[in-house]
Amino acid sequence: MARELLLVAPADFVRERTARQRSVRKDDRALATRIGGLRKPPPAAWVVDLLAHEGALDEAAALGPSIRQAQSDADPAAIRQLRQRRSEVVAALAQAGADLASDAGHPVTPAVLEQVRATIEAAMADEHAGAAVRSGLLVRPLESAGFEAVDLDGALADPGAVPDAWSGSDAEPIPITSARRSRKGSRASRTAPPEPAPAPDPEPQVDPAAERRAAREAEAAARTESRDADAALDAAEQELEAAEDRRADLERQLAAATADVERAERARDEAETASDRARDLLRAAQRHRRDVGR
């Protein structure tokens, strides 16, 4: 059910999740709780899940090992060829995702498609990210940063359903761009004479590693805020549902009480009618007796 629900457009996700949660609550409260805990995916993750549902990500995932092997072999010709192929595959998949979103009635922006492309590239760079992306259970976009493993924390609606999607691999993910720059610099250092040391720069130096750490921390904080907001929304929805259930119970009780009152009123009217009829009969009998006595 999680995969089916994640195919619902983000704009309709909360309403559909609530409807499905209500439909199973009476028969399976544990399942209803699990459904209520599903996070709404942002548009980029939704598009990737649409592609996964169509089986469109298989080629991208299959291209990943070839890219990583070419990087490991430091084969410039293979790297150039695979880089070109990677660009073609990513562009084609991003366009296919845009078409699927439009067909579903929810076109996405260029910024969302950029996140889709980054997620597909991350799937090529890291085998575990590839498993996560192909699962159809993605609830946030992914990003490959340098030689580090792709962060999959909180990326899946049900991590236990995708045992291959974990980031503790011994194999290093190797993005083409970062690896290409690194090896190019290495080859240049072997063939070119050493250059004189540059003059001290009075400007403060930027630490790329620190910037990446800060970006990851900011992203983690944003994900935490998003999860907290989702949890608050879920709690509010559950409170609303409980209130609606109480209102329905009260309405049933009111309807039953109203029916009792109506029955009592009919009984009263019938009793009054019978009493009036009895008084009329009594008066008639009294008159008849007086007439006979005369």
PDB file of C-alpha atoms in Angstrom:
ATOM      1  CA  MET A   1       0.000   0.000   0.000  1.00  0.00           C
ATOM      2  CA  ALA A   2       2.921   2.363   0.680  1.00  0.00           C
ATOM      3  CA  ARG A   3       4.097   2.213  -2.937  1.00  0.00           C
ATOM      4  CA  GLU A   4       0.566   2.880  -4.200  1.00  0.00           C
ATOM      5  CA  LEU A   5       0.102   5.823  -1.861  1.00  0.00           C
ATOM      6  CA  LEU A   6       3.449   7.364  -2.842  1.00  0.00           C
ATOM      7  CA  LEU A   7       2.238   7.510  -6.450  1.00  0.00           C
ATOM      8  CA  VAL A   8      -0.420  10.034  -5.382  1.00  0.00           C
ATOM      9  CA  ALA A   9       0.569  13.609  -6.231  1.00  0.00           C
ATOM     10  CA  PRO A  10       1.892  15.568  -3.207  1.00  0.00           C
ATOM     11  CA  ALA A  11      -1.003  18.019  -3.453  1.00  0.00           C
ATOM     12  CA  ASP A  12      -3.475  15.154  -2.916  1.00  0.00           C
ATOM     13  CA  PHE A  13      -1.328  12.988  -0.656  1.00  0.00           C
ATOM     14  CA  VAL A  14      -2.634  13.989   2.785  1.00  0.00           C
ATOM     15  CA  ARG A  15      -6.280  13.667   1.731  1.00  0.00           C
ATOM     16  CA  GLU A  16      -5.689  10.234   0.162  1.00  0.00           C
ATOM     17  CA  ARG A  17      -3.643   9.048   3.140  1.00  0.00           C
ATOM     18  CA  THR A  18      -6.416  10.079   5.529  1.00  0.00           C
ATOM     19  CA  ALA A  19      -9.043   8.320   3.410  1.00  0.00           C
ATOM     20  CA  ARG A  20      -7.068   5.068   3.325  1.00  0.00           C
ATOM     21  CA  GLN A  21      -6.329   5.293   7.032  1.00  0.00           C
ATOM     22  CA  ARG A  22     -10.026   5.639   7.817  1.00  0.00           C
ATOM     23  CA  SER A  23     -10.952   2.777   5.489  1.00  0.00           C
ATOM     24  CA  VAL A  24      -8.871   0.260   7.461  1.00  0.00           C
ATOM     25  CA  ARG A  25      -9.070   1.669  10.995  1.00  0.00           C
ATOM     26  CA  LYS A  26     -11.989  -0.472  12.157  1.00  0.00           C
ATOM     27  CA  ASP A  27     -10.489  -3.732  10.882  1.00  0.00           C
ATOM     28  CA  ASP A  28      -6.758  -3.127  11.440  1.00  0.00           C
ATOM     29  CA  ARG A  29      -5.720  -0.282  13.710  1.00  0.00           C
ATOM     30  CA  ALA A  30      -2.018  -1.219  13.455  1.00  0.00           C
ATOM     31  CA  LEU A  31      -2.146  -0.854   9.671  1.00  0.00           C
ATOM     32  CA  ALA A  32      -4.023   2.420  10.035  1.00  0.00           C
ATOM     33  CA  THR A  33      -1.258   3.707  12.300  1.00  0.00           C
ATOM     34  CA  ARG A  34       1.404   2.706   9.774  1.00  0.00           C
ATOM     35  CA  ILE A  35      -0.482   4.418   6.976  1.00  0.00           C
ATOM     36  CA  GLY A  36      -0.823   7.558   9.084  1.00  0.00           C
ATOM     37  CA  GLY A  37       2.954   7.525   9.623  1.00  0.00           C
ATOM     38  CA  LEU A  38       3.790   7.675   5.911  1.00  0.00           C
ATOM     39  CA  ARG A  39       5.480  10.983   5.082  1.00  0.00           C
ATOM     40  CA  LYS A  40       4.341  13.091   2.171  1.00  0.00           C
ATOM     41  CA  PRO A  41       7.098  13.029  -0.479  1.00  0.00           C
ATOM     42  CA  PRO A  42       8.234  16.323  -2.008  1.00  0.00           C
ATOM     43  CA  PRO A  43       7.598  16.672  -5.762  1.00  0.00           C
ATOM     44  CA  ALA A  44      11.073  15.449  -6.808  1.00  0.00           C
ATOM     45  CA  ALA A  45      10.759  12.224  -4.794  1.00  0.00           C
ATOM     46  CA  TRP A  46       7.242  11.729  -6.177  1.00  0.00           C
ATOM     47  CA  VAL A  47       8.530  12.012  -9.753  1.00  0.00           C
ATOM     48  CA  VAL A  48      11.309   9.482  -9.047  1.00  0.00           C
ATOM     49  CA  ASP A  49       8.734   7.088  -7.543  1.00  0.00           C
ATOM     50  CA  LEU A  50       6.643   7.479 -10.702  1.00  0.00           C
ATOM     51  CA  LEU A  51       9.696   6.534 -12.780  1.00  0.00           C
ATOM     52  CA  ALA A  52      10.398   3.559 -10.514  1.00  0.00           C
ATOM     53  CA  HIS A  53       6.793   2.388 -10.863  1.00  0.00           C
ATOM     54  CA  GLU A  54       7.237   2.443 -14.648  1.00  0.00           C
ATOM     55  CA  GLY A  55      10.497   0.459 -14.385  1.00  0.00           C
ATOM     56  CA  ALA A  56      12.296   3.342 -16.083  1.00  0.00           C
ATOM     57  CA  LEU A  57      15.263   3.466 -13.693  1.00  0.00           C
ATOM     58  CA  ASP A  58      16.718   0.060 -14.480  1.00  0.00           C
ATOM     59  CA  GLU A  59      19.105   1.362 -17.146  1.00  0.00           C
ATOM     60  CA  ALA A  60      20.385   4.109 -14.852  1.00  0.00           C
ATOM     61  CA  ALA A  61      21.037   1.633 -12.051  1.00  0.00           C
ATOM     62  CA  ALA A  62      22.752  -0.757 -14.461  1.00  0.00           C
ATOM     63  CA  LEU A  63      25.023   2.026 -15.725  1.00  0.00           C
ATOM     64  CA  GLY A  64      26.300   2.783 -12.220  1.00  0.00           C
ATOM     65  CA  PRO A  65      28.676  -0.203 -11.804  1.00  0.00           C
ATOM     66  CA  SER A  66      30.231   0.490 -15.224  1.00  0.00           C
ATOM     67  CA  ILE A  67      30.891   4.089 -14.245  1.00  0.00           C
ATOM     68  CA  ARG A  68      32.428   3.118 -10.934  1.00  0.00           C
ATOM     69  CA  GLN A  69      34.605   0.461 -12.593  1.00  0.00           C
ATOM     70  CA  ALA A  70      35.863   2.917 -15.209  1.00  0.00           C
ATOM     71  CA  GLN A  71      36.749   5.343 -12.445  1.00  0.00           C
ATOM     72  CA  SER A  72      38.573   2.617 -10.551  1.00  0.00           C
ATOM     73  CA  ASP A  73      40.514   1.659 -13.690  1.00  0.00           C
ATOM     74  CA  ALA A  74      41.284   5.303 -14.463  1.00  0.00           C
ATOM     75  CA  ASP A  75      40.348   4.682 -18.096  1.00  0.00           C
ATOM     76  CA  PRO A  76      39.932   8.144 -19.717  1.00  0.00           C
ATOM     77  CA  ALA A  77      38.263   6.858 -22.897  1.00  0.00           C
ATOM     78  CA  ALA A  78      35.748   4.740 -20.993  1.00  0.00           C
ATOM     79  CA  ILE A  79      35.102   7.581 -18.585  1.00  0.00           C
ATOM     80  CA  ARG A  80      34.388  10.027 -21.420  1.00  0.00           C
ATOM     81  CA  GLN A  81      32.055   7.559 -23.101  1.00  0.00           C
ATOM     82  CA  LEU A  82      30.219   6.727 -19.896  1.00  0.00           C
ATOM     83  CA  ARG A  83      29.936  10.381 -18.923  1.00  0.00           C
ATOM     84  CA  GLN A  84      28.224  11.048 -22.235  1.00  0.00           C
ATOM     85  CA  ARG A  85      25.936   8.077 -21.767  1.00  0.00           C
ATOM     86  CA  ARG A  86      25.160   9.133 -18.223  1.00  0.00           C
ATOM     87  CA  SER A  87      24.181  12.628 -19.375  1.00  0.00           C
ATOM     88  CA  GLU A  88      21.889  11.180 -22.040  1.00  0.00           C
ATOM     89  CA  VAL A  89      20.220   8.762 -19.630  1.00  0.00           C
ATOM     90  CA  VAL A  90      19.722  11.385 -16.918  1.00  0.00           C
ATOM     91  CA  ALA A  91      18.268  13.902 -19.387  1.00  0.00           C
ATOM     92  CA  ALA A  92      15.927  11.301 -20.886  1.00  0.00           C
ATOM     93  CA  LEU A  93      14.721  10.152 -17.469  1.00  0.00           C
ATOM     94  CA  ALA A  94      14.167  13.712 -16.249  1.00  0.00           C
ATOM     95  CA  GLN A  95      12.038  14.404 -19.334  1.00  0.00           C
ATOM     96  CA  ALA A  96      10.142  11.146 -18.835  1.00  0.00           C
ATOM     97  CA  GLY A  97       9.485  12.142 -15.223  1.00  0.00           C
ATOM     98  CA  ALA A  98       8.245  15.569 -16.308  1.00  0.00           C
ATOM     99  CA  ASP A  99       5.888  13.893 -18.787  1.00  0.00           C
ATOM    100  CA  LEU A 100       4.539  11.508 -16.136  1.00  0.00           C
ATOM    101  CA  ALA A 101       3.901  14.396 -13.743  1.00  0.00           C
ATOM    102  CA  SER A 102       2.108  16.381 -16.456  1.00  0.00           C
ATOM    103  CA  ASP A 103       0.006  13.367 -17.411  1.00  0.00           C
ATOM    104  CA  ALA A 104      -0.979  13.077 -13.736  1.00  0.00           C
ATOM    105  CA  GLY A 105      -2.168  16.695 -13.841  1.00  0.00           C
ATOM    106  CA  HIS A 106       0.645  18.124 -11.710  1.00  0.00           C
ATOM    107  CA  PRO A 107       3.453  19.609 -13.860  1.00  0.00           C
ATOM    108  CA  VAL A 108       6.720  20.209 -12.022  1.00  0.00           C
ATOM    109  CA  THR A 109       9.127  23.125 -12.103  1.00  0.00           C
ATOM    110  CA  PRO A 110      12.680  23.194 -13.505  1.00  0.00           C
ATOM    111  CA  ALA A 111      13.989  23.289  -9.918  1.00  0.00           C
ATOM    112  CA  VAL A 112      12.163  20.039  -9.160  1.00  0.00           C
ATOM    113  CA  LEU A 113      13.567  18.417 -12.300  1.00  0.00           C
ATOM    114  CA  GLU A 114      17.061  19.442 -11.212  1.00  0.00           C
ATOM    115  CA  GLN A 115      16.490  17.523  -7.965  1.00  0.00           C
ATOM    116  CA  VAL A 116      15.240  14.562 -10.008  1.00  0.00           C
ATOM    117  CA  ARG A 117      18.446  14.627 -12.068  1.00  0.00           C
ATOM    118  CA  ALA A 118      20.576  14.843  -8.918  1.00  0.00           C
ATOM    119  CA  THR A 119      18.728  11.867  -7.432  1.00  0.00           C
ATOM    120  CA  ILE A 120      19.272   9.749 -10.533  1.00  0.00           C
ATOM    121  CA  GLU A 121      22.962  10.676 -10.571  1.00  0.00           C
ATOM    122  CA  ALA A 122      23.200   9.669  -6.917  1.00  0.00           C
ATOM    123  CA  ALA A 123      21.651   6.308  -7.822  1.00  0.00           C
ATOM    124  CA  MET A 124      24.428   5.804 -10.365  1.00  0.00           C
ATOM    125  CA  ALA A 125      27.159   6.834  -7.934  1.00  0.00           C
ATOM    126  CA  ASP A 126      26.160   4.580  -5.025  1.00  0.00           C
ATOM    127  CA  GLU A 127      24.712   1.065  -5.344  1.00  0.00           C
ATOM    128  CA  HIS A 128      22.679   1.481  -2.153  1.00  0.00           C
ATOM    129  CA  ALA A 129      21.198   4.732  -3.414  1.00  0.00           C
ATOM    130  CA  GLY A 130      20.401   2.847  -6.621  1.00  0.00           C
ATOM    131  CA  ALA A 131      18.430   0.265  -4.649  1.00  0.00           C
ATOM    132  CA  ALA A 132      16.602   3.015  -2.764  1.00  0.00           C
ATOM    133  CA  VAL A 133      15.690   4.901  -5.937  1.00  0.00           C
ATOM    134  CA  ARG A 134      14.427   1.792  -7.732  1.00  0.00           C
ATOM    135  CA  SER A 135      12.286   0.727  -4.754  1.00  0.00           C
ATOM    136  CA  GLY A 136       9.467   3.189  -5.415  1.00  0.00           C
ATOM    137  CA  LEU A 137       9.526   4.090  -1.695  1.00  0.00           C
ATOM    138  CA  LEU A 138      11.526   7.326  -1.879  1.00  0.00           C
ATOM    139  CA  VAL A 139      10.244  10.152   0.333  1.00  0.00           C
ATOM    140  CA  ARG A 140      12.994  12.704  -0.290  1.00  0.00           C
ATOM    141  CA  PRO A 141      15.410  13.455  -3.150  1.00  0.00           C
ATOM    142  CA  LEU A 142      19.039  12.274  -2.950  1.00  0.00           C
ATOM    143  CA  GLU A 143      22.346  13.936  -3.701  1.00  0.00           C
ATOM    144  CA  SER A 144      25.833  12.590  -4.294  1.00  0.00           C
ATOM    145  CA  ALA A 145      28.539  14.682  -2.617  1.00  0.00           C
ATOM    146  CA  GLY A 146      32.122  14.035  -3.662  1.00  0.00           C
ATOM    147  CA  PHE A 147      33.472  10.635  -2.681  1.00  0.00           C
ATOM    148  CA  GLU A 148      31.139  10.241   0.273  1.00  0.00           C
ATOM    149  CA  ALA A 149      28.372   7.645   0.412  1.00  0.00           C
ATOM    150  CA  VAL A 150      24.925   8.988  -0.426  1.00  0.00           C
ATOM    151  CA  ASP A 151      23.013   9.888   2.727  1.00  0.00           C
ATOM    152  CA  LEU A 152      19.946   7.629   2.876  1.00  0.00           C
ATOM    153  CA  ASP A 153      18.803   8.621   6.370  1.00  0.00           C
ATOM    154  CA  GLY A 154      15.042   9.125   6.234  1.00  0.00           C
ATOM    155  CA  ALA A 155      15.001   8.620   2.464  1.00  0.00           C
ATOM    156  CA  LEU A 156      12.610   5.641   2.368  1.00  0.00           C
ATOM    157  CA  ALA A 157       9.036   5.201   3.542  1.00  0.00           C
ATOM    158  CA  ASP A 158       9.881   1.651   4.661  1.00  0.00           C
ATOM    159  CA  PRO A 159      13.661   1.043   4.944  1.00  0.00           C
ATOM    160  CA  GLY A 160      13.093  -2.564   6.014  1.00  0.00           C
ATOM    161  CA  ALA A 161      11.489  -3.305   2.650  1.00  0.00           C
ATOM    162  CA  VAL A 162      14.736  -2.467   0.812  1.00  0.00           C
ATOM    163  CA  PRO A 163      17.586  -4.358   2.528  1.00  0.00           C
ATOM    164  CA  ASP A 164      20.083  -3.298  -0.152  1.00  0.00           C
ATOM    165  CA  ALA A 165      19.480   0.394   0.524  1.00  0.00           C
ATOM    166  CA  TRP A 166      21.879   1.077   3.373  1.00  0.00           C
ATOM    167  CA  SER A 167      24.928   3.310   3.430  1.00  0.00           C
ATOM    168  CA  GLY A 168      27.383   1.043   5.248  1.00  0.00           C
ATOM    169  CA  SER A 169      29.001  -0.309   2.116  1.00  0.00           C
ATOM    170  CA  ASP A 170      32.743  -0.937   1.855  1.00  0.00           C
ATOM    171  CA  ALA A 171      32.608   0.205  -1.768  1.00  0.00           C
ATOM    172  CA  GLU A 172      33.151   3.935  -2.178  1.00  0.00           C
ATOM    173  CA  PRO A 173      30.722   5.767  -4.459  1.00  0.00           C
ATOM    174  CA  ILE A 174      32.693   7.573  -7.155  1.00  0.00           C
ATOM    175  CA  PRO A 175      30.932  10.451  -8.934  1.00  0.00           C
ATOM    176  CA  ILE A 176      32.355  11.010 -12.408  1.00  0.00           C
ATOM    177  CA  THR A 177      32.885  14.741 -12.078  1.00  0.00           C
ATOM    178  CA  SER A 178      34.763  14.672  -8.780  1.00  0.00           C
ATOM    179  CA  ALA A 179      36.825  11.635  -9.728  1.00  0.00           C
ATOM    180  CA  ARG A 180      37.693  13.087 -13.121  1.00  0.00           C
ATOM    181  CA  ARG A 181      39.015  16.284 -11.598  1.00  0.00           C
ATOM    182  CA  SER A 182      40.972  14.318  -9.008  1.00  0.00           C
ATOM    183  CA  ARG A 183      42.649  12.007 -11.514  1.00  0.00           C
ATOM    184  CA  LYS A 184      43.303  14.788 -14.006  1.00  0.00           C
ATOM    185  CA  GLY A 185      45.093  16.696 -11.290  1.00  0.00           C
ATOM    186  CA  SER A 186      47.051  13.575 -10.362  1.00  0.00           C
ATOM    187  CA  ARG A 187      48.200  12.986 -13.947  1.00  0.00           C
ATOM    188  CA  ALA A 188      49.170  16.629 -14.337  1.00  0.00           C
ATOM    189  CA  SER A 189      51.266  16.453 -11.179  1.00  0.00           C
ATOM    190  CA  ARG A 190      53.191  13.534 -12.653  1.00  0.00           C
ATOM    191  CA  THR A 191      53.922  15.163 -16.045  1.00  0.00           C
ATOM    192  CA  ALA A 192      54.347  18.854 -15.285  1.00  0.00           C
ATOM    193  CA  PRO A 193      57.195  20.409 -13.339  1.00  0.00           C
ATOM    194  CA  PRO A 194      56.301  21.684  -9.915  1.00  0.00           C
ATOM    195  CA  GLU A 195      55.057  25.229  -9.908  1.00  0.00           C
ATOM    196  CA  PRO A 196      56.334  27.793  -7.488  1.00  0.00           C
ATOM    197  CA  ALA A 197      54.272  28.211  -4.384  1.00  0.00           C
ATOM    198  CA  PRO A 198      51.673  30.946  -4.784  1.00  0.00           C
ATOM    199  CA  ALA A 199      51.990  34.102  -2.827  1.00  0.00           C
ATOM    200  CA  PRO A 200      49.977  34.229   0.381  1.00  0.00           C
ATOM    201  CA  ASP A 201      46.435  35.270  -0.251  1.00  0.00           C
ATOM    202  CA  PRO A 202      45.255  37.940   2.120  1.00  0.00           C
ATOM    203  CA  GLU A 203      41.670  36.883   1.581  1.00  0.00           C
ATOM    204  CA  PRO A 204      40.274  34.199   3.937  1.00  0.00           C
ATOM    205  CA  GLN A 205      40.352  30.736   2.351  1.00  0.00           C
ATOM    206  CA  VAL A 206      37.121  28.794   1.938  1.00  0.00           C
ATOM    207  CA  ASP A 207      37.163  25.247   3.268  1.00  0.00           C
ATOM    208  CA  PRO A 208      35.094  23.125   0.821  1.00  0.00           C
ATOM    209  CA  ALA A 209      34.847  20.272   3.306  1.00  0.00           C
ATOM    210  CA  ALA A 210      33.494  22.622   5.965  1.00  0.00           C
ATOM    211  CA  GLU A 211      31.012  24.029   3.474  1.00  0.00           C
ATOM    212  CA  ARG A 212      29.824  20.532   2.595  1.00  0.00           C
ATOM    213  CA  ARG A 213      29.471  19.654   6.265  1.00  0.00           C
ATOM    214  CA  ALA A 214      27.498  22.829   6.891  1.00  0.00           C
ATOM    215  CA  ALA A 215      25.272  22.084   3.900  1.00  0.00           C
ATOM    216  CA  ARG A 216      24.628  18.544   5.131  1.00  0.00           C
ATOM    217  CA  GLU A 217      23.867  19.814   8.630  1.00  0.00           C
ATOM    218  CA  ALA A 218      21.450  22.382   7.212  1.00  0.00           C
ATOM    219  CA  GLU A 219      19.800  19.703   5.089  1.00  0.00           C
ATOM    220  CA  ALA A 220      19.534  17.372   8.098  1.00  0.00           C
ATOM    221  CA  ALA A 221      17.978  20.186  10.144  1.00  0.00           C
ATOM    222  CA  ALA A 222      15.513  20.893   7.344  1.00  0.00           C
ATOM    223  CA  ARG A 223      14.576  17.204   7.164  1.00  0.00           C
ATOM    224  CA  THR A 224      14.074  17.154  10.929  1.00  0.00           C
ATOM    225  CA  GLU A 225      11.809  20.202  10.706  1.00  0.00           C
ATOM    226  CA  SER A 226       9.911  18.551   7.857  1.00  0.00           C
ATOM    227  CA  ARG A 227       9.459  15.349   9.871  1.00  0.00           C
ATOM    228  CA  ASP A 228       8.311  17.374  12.887  1.00  0.00           C
ATOM    229  CA  ALA A 229       5.831  19.263  10.712  1.00  0.00           C
ATOM    230  CA  ASP A 230       4.551  16.002   9.240  1.00  0.00           C
ATOM    231  CA  ALA A 231       4.187  14.540  12.738  1.00  0.00           C
ATOM    232  CA  ALA A 232       2.263  17.613  13.912  1.00  0.00           C
ATOM    233  CA  LEU A 233       0.025  17.402  10.856  1.00  0.00           C
ATOM    234  CA  ASP A 234      -0.593  13.714  11.468  1.00  0.00           C
ATOM    235  CA  ALA A 235      -1.456  14.381  15.119  1.00  0.00           C
ATOM    236  CA  ALA A 236      -3.866  17.137  14.087  1.00  0.00           C
ATOM    237  CA  GLU A 237      -5.482  14.836  11.528  1.00  0.00           C
ATOM    238  CA  GLN A 238      -5.883  12.098  14.134  1.00  0.00           C
ATOM    239  CA  GLU A 239      -7.453  14.574  16.569  1.00  0.00           C
ATOM    240  CA  LEU A 240      -9.805  15.734  13.826  1.00  0.00           C
ATOM    241  CA  GLU A 241     -10.762  12.161  13.007  1.00  0.00           C
ATOM    242  CA  ALA A 242     -11.389  11.399  16.698  1.00  0.00           C
ATOM    243  CA  ALA A 243     -13.547  14.529  16.965  1.00  0.00           C
ATOM    244  CA  GLU A 244     -15.480  13.495  13.864  1.00  0.00           C
ATOM    245  CA  ASP A 245     -16.027  10.042  15.362  1.00  0.00           C
ATOM    246  CA  ARG A 246     -17.305  11.621  18.601  1.00  0.00           C
ATOM    247  CA  ARG A 247     -19.584  13.917  16.625  1.00  0.00           C
ATOM    248  CA  ALA A 248     -20.957  10.956  14.680  1.00  0.00           C
ATOM    249  CA  ASP A 249     -21.640   9.121  17.952  1.00  0.00           C
ATOM    250  CA  LEU A 250     -23.407  12.166  19.388  1.00  0.00           C
ATOM    251  CA  GLU A 251     -25.449  12.546  16.218  1.00  0.00           C
ATOM    252  CA  ARG A 252     -26.513   8.907  16.472  1.00  0.00           C
ATOM    253  CA  GLN A 253     -27.409   9.400  20.131  1.00  0.00           C
ATOM    254  CA  LEU A 254     -29.350  12.555  19.278  1.00  0.00           C
ATOM    255  CA  ALA A 255     -31.209  10.762  16.498  1.00  0.00           C
ATOM    256  CA  ALA A 256     -32.112   7.936  18.893  1.00  0.00           C
ATOM    257  CA  ALA A 257     -33.264  10.418  21.569  1.00  0.00           C
ATOM    258  CA  THR A 258     -35.289  12.344  18.984  1.00  0.00           C
ATOM    259  CA  ALA A 259     -36.989   9.137  17.887  1.00  0.00           C
ATOM    260  CA  ASP A 260     -37.796   8.333  21.548  1.00  0.00           C
ATOM    261  CA  VAL A 261     -39.282  11.810  22.023  1.00  0.00           C
ATOM    262  CA  GLU A 262     -41.381  11.455  18.882  1.00  0.00           C
ATOM    263  CA  ARG A 263     -42.661   8.061  20.025  1.00  0.00           C
ATOM    264  CA  ALA A 264     -43.501   9.505  23.451  1.00  0.00           C
ATOM    265  CA  GLU A 265     -45.333  12.425  21.857  1.00  0.00           C
ATOM    266  CA  ARG A 266     -47.356  10.081  19.638  1.00  0.00           C
ATOM    267  CA  ALA A 267     -48.215   7.955  22.679  1.00  0.00           C
ATOM    268  CA  ARG A 268     -49.268  11.083  24.565  1.00  0.00           C
ATOM    269  CA  ASP A 269     -51.452  12.254  21.673  1.00  0.00           C
ATOM    270  CA  GLU A 270     -53.059   8.830  21.410  1.00  0.00           C
ATOM    271  CA  ALA A 271     -53.681   8.786  25.170  1.00  0.00           C
ATOM    272  CA  GLU A 272     -55.246  12.257  25.045  1.00  0.00           C
ATOM    273  CA  THR A 273     -57.462  11.188  22.129  1.00  0.00           C
ATOM    274  CA  ALA A 274     -58.582   8.082  24.034  1.00  0.00           C
ATOM    275  CA  SER A 275     -59.245  10.172  27.144  1.00  0.00           C
ATOM    276  CA  ASP A 276     -61.367  12.652  25.179  1.00  0.00           C
ATOM    277  CA  ARG A 277     -63.297   9.798  23.603  1.00  0.00           C
ATOM    278  CA  ALA A 278     -63.920   8.238  27.026  1.00  0.00           C
ATOM    279  CA  ARG A 279     -65.183  11.535  28.467  1.00  0.00           C
ATOM    280  CA  ASP A 280     -67.541  11.934  25.529  1.00  0.00           C
ATOM    281  CA  LEU A 281     -68.887   8.449  26.063  1.00  0.00           C
ATOM    282  CA  LEU A 282     -69.313   9.130  29.797  1.00  0.00           C
ATOM    283  CA  ARG A 283     -71.229  12.332  29.176  1.00  0.00           C
ATOM    284  CA  ALA A 284     -73.452  10.591  26.634  1.00  0.00           C
ATOM    285  CA  ALA A 285     -74.184   7.813  29.088  1.00  0.00           C
ATOM    286  CA  GLN A 286     -75.019  10.305  31.834  1.00  0.00           C
ATOM    287  CA  ARG A 287     -77.434  12.160  29.549  1.00  0.00           C
ATOM    288  CA  HIS A 288     -79.083   8.927  28.502  1.00  0.00           C
ATOM    289  CA  ARG A 289     -79.583   7.940  32.153  1.00  0.00           C
ATOM    290  CA  ARG A 290     -81.147  11.288  33.010  1.00  0.00           C
ATOM    291  CA  ASP A 291     -83.478  11.002  30.025  1.00  0.00           C
ATOM    292  CA  VAL A 292     -84.560   7.524  31.021  1.00  0.00           C
ATOM    293  CA  GLY A 293     -85.174   8.676  34.612  1.00  0.00           C
ATOM    294  CA  ARG A 294     -87.627  11.254  33.492  1.00  0.00           C
TER     295      ARG A 294
END
